mmCIF file of C-alpha atoms and ligand atoms in Angstrom:
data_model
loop_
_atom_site.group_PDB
_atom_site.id
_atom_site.type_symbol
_atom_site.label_atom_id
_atom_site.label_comp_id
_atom_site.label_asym_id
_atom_site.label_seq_id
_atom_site.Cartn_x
_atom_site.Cartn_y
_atom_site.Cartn_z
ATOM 1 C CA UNK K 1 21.154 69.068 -78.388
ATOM 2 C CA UNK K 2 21.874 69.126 -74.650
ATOM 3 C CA UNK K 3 24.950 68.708 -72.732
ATOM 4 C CA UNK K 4 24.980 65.094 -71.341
ATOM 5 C CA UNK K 5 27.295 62.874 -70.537
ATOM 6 C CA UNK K 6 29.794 61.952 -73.287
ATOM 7 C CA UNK K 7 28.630 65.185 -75.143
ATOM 8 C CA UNK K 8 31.510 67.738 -76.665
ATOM 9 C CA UNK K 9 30.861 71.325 -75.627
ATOM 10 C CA UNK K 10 32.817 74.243 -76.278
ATOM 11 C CA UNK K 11 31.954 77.400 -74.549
ATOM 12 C CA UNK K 12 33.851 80.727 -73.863
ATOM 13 C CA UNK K 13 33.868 82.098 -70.366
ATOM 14 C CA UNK K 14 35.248 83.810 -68.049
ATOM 15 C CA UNK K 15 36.417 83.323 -64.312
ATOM 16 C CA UNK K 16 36.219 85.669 -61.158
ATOM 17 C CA UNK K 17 37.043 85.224 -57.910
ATOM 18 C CA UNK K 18 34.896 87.191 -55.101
ATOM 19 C CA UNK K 19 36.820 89.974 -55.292
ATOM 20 C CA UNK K 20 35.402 90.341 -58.965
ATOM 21 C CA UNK K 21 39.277 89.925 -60.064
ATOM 22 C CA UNK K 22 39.707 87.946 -63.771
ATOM 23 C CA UNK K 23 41.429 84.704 -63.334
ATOM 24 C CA UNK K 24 41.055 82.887 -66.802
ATOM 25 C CA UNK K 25 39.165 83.867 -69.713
ATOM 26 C CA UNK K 26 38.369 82.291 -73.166
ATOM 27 C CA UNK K 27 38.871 86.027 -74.264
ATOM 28 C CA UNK K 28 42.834 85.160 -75.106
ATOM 29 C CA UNK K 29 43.382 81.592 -75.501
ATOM 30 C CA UNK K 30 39.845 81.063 -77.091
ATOM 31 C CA UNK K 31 36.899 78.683 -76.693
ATOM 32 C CA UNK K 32 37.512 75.961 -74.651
ATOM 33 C CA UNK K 33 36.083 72.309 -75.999
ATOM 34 C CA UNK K 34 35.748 69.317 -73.382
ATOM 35 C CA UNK K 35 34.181 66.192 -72.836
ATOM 36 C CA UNK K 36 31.535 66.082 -70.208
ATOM 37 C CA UNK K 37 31.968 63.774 -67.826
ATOM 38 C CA UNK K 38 35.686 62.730 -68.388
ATOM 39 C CA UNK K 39 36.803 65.169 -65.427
ATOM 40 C CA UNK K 40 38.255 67.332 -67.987
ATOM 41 C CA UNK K 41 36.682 70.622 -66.338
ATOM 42 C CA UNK K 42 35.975 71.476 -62.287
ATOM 43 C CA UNK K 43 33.205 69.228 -61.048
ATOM 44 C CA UNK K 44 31.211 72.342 -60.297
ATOM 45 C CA UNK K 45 30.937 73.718 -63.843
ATOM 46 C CA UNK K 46 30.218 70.418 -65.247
ATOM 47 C CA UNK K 47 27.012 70.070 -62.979
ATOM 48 C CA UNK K 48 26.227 74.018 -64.063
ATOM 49 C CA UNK K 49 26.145 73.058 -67.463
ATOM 50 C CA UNK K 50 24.293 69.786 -67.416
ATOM 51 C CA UNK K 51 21.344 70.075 -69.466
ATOM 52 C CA UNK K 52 22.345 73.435 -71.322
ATOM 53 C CA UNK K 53 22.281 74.012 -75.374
ATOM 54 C CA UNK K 54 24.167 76.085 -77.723
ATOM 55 C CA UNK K 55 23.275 79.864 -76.964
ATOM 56 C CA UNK K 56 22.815 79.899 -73.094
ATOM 57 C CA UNK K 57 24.142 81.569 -70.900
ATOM 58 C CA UNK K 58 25.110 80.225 -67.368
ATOM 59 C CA UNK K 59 26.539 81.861 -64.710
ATOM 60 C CA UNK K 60 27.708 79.249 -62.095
ATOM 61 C CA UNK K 61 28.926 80.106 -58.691
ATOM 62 C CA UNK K 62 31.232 77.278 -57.401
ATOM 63 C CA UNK K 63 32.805 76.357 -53.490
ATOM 64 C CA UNK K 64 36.226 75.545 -53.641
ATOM 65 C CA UNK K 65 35.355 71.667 -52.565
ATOM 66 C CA UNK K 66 33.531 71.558 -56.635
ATOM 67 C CA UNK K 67 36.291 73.341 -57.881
ATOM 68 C CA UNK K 68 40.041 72.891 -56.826
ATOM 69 C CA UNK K 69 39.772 71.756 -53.048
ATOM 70 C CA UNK K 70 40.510 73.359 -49.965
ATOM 71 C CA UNK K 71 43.467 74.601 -49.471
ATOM 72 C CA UNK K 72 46.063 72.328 -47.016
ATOM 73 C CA UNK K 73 48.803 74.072 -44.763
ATOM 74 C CA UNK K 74 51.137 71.180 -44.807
ATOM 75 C CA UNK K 75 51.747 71.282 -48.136
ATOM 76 C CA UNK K 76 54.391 73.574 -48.180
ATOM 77 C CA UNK K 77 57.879 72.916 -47.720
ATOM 78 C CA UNK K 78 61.456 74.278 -47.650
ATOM 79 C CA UNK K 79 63.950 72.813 -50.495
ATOM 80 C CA UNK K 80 67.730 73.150 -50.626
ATOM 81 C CA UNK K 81 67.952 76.047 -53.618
ATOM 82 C CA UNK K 82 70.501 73.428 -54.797
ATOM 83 C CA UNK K 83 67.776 71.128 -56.329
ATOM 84 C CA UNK K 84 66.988 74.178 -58.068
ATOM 85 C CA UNK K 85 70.052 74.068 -59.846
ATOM 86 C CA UNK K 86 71.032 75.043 -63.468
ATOM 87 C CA UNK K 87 67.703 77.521 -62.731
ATOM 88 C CA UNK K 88 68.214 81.151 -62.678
ATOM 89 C CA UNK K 89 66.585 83.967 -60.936
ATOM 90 C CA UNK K 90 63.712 81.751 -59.244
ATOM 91 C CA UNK K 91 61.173 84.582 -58.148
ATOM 92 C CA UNK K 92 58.011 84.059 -55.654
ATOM 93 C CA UNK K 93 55.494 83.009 -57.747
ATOM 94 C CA UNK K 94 56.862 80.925 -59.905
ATOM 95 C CA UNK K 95 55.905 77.281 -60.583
ATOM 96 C CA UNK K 96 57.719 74.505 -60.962
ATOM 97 C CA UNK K 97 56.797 70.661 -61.298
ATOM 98 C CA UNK K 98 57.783 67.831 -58.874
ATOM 99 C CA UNK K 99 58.014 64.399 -58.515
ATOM 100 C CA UNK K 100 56.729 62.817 -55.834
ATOM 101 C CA UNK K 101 55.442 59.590 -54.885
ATOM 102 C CA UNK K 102 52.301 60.634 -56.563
ATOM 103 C CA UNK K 103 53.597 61.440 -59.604
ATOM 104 C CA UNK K 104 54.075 65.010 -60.825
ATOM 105 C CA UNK K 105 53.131 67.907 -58.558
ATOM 106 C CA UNK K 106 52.830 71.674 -59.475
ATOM 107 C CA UNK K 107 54.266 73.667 -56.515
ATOM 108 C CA UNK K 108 54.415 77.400 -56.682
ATOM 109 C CA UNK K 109 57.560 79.427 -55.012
ATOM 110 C CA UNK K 110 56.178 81.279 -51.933
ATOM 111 C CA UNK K 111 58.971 82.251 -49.977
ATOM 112 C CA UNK K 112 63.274 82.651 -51.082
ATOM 113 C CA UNK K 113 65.579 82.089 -48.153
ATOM 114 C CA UNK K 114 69.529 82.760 -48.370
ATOM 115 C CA UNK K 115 69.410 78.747 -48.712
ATOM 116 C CA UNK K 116 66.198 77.046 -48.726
ATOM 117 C CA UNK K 117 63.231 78.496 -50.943
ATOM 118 C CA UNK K 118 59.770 77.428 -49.542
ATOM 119 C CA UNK K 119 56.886 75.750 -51.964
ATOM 120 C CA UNK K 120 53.823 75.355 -51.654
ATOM 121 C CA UNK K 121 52.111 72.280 -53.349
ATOM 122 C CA UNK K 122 48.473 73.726 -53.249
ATOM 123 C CA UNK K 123 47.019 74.102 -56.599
ATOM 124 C CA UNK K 124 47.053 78.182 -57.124
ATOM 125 C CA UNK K 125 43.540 77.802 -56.819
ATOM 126 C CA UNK K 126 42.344 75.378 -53.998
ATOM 127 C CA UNK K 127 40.324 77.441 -51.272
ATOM 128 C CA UNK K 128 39.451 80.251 -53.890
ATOM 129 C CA UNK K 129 35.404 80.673 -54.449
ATOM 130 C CA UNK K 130 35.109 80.668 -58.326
ATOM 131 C CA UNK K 131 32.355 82.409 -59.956
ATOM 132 C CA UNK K 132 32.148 81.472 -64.095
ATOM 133 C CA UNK K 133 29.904 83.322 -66.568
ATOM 134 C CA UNK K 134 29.646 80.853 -69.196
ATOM 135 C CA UNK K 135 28.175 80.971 -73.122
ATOM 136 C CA UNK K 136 27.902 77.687 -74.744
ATOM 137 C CA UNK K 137 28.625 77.953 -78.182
ATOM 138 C CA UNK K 138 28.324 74.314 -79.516
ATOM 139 C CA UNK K 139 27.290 71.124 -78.330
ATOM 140 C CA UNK K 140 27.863 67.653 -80.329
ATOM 141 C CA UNK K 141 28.184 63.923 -79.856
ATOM 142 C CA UNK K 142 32.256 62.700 -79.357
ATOM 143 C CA UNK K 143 33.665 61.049 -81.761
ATOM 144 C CA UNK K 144 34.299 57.332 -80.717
ATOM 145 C CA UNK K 145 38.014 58.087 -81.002
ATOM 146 C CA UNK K 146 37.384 61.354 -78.699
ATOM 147 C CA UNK K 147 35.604 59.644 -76.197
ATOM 148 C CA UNK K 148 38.619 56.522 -76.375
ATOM 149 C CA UNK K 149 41.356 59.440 -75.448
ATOM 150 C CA UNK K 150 38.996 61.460 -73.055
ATOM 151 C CA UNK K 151 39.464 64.690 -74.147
ATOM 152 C CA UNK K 152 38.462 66.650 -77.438
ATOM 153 C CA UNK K 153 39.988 66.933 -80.671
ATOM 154 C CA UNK K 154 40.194 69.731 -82.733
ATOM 155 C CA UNK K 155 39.839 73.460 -81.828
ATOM 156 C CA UNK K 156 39.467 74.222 -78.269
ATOM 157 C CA UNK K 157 40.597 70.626 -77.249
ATOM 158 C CA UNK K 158 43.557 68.583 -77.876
ATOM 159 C CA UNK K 159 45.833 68.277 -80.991
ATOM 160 C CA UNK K 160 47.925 65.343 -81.232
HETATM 161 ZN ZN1 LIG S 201 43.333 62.533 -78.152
#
């Protein structure tokens, strides 16, 4: 069966930037199971794998604007330390989720002042050329409660 819309597909993989450096792999956390379609996975990767079957192998080289988005410079900004409070030995680097208006934001500690630390609300990704070598290992229909939820049950996906 191919991968179409609506289909579950679990492959293992693993990501490099340009520089050839290992971001993610499957190798540690295992295969990965989404739903195509549902957003669940970069654009980019679910266009590479369109079409595909159990037992190929795709190697998909991805812009940042199919993967996590440019990055933009006015996302970061300087925060009293104080709202970090009750949070010990905050290092650059670290992550931390905030509300905004938006709802929840991931911002990542770039830069510790004497009283302000600096975030940046980029995902750690955006502007970062992705290149995935990818092996699909299954693909199946969703179950009608899977495709309900938008997201996989079972190994690889979600477990409620
Ligand atoms: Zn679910």
């Amino acid at each position: 069966m191919k991968v179409s819309e609506n289909s579950v597909v679990v492959i293992d993989y693993t990501l490099t930037d340009n520089d050839g450096k290992v971001i993610d792999s499957s190798e540690d956390a295992g295969p990965l199971a989404y739903l195509q379609g549902k957003g669940n996975i970069i654009p980019g990767l679910e266009a590479a794998l369109l079409g595909k079957e159990a037992g190929d192998e795709v190697k998909a080289s991805i812009e940042p604007e199919q993967a996590y988005g440019e990055r933009v410079e006015d996302m970061q900004q300087e925060v009293p330390k104080d709202l970090f409070g009750g949070i010990d030995n905050i290092e650059v680097g670290m992550q931390f989720e905030s509300s905004t208006d938006e709802g929840p934001v991931m911002v990542t500690v770039v830069e510790m002042g004497e009283e302000m630390i600096t975030v940046d609300g980029n995902h750690p990704l955006a502007g970062v050329h992705l290149n995935f070598d990818v092996k699909v290992r299954e693909v199946r229909e969703a179950t009608a409660e899977e495709l309900e939820h938008g997201h996989v049950h079972g190994e690889g996906g979600h477990h409620h």
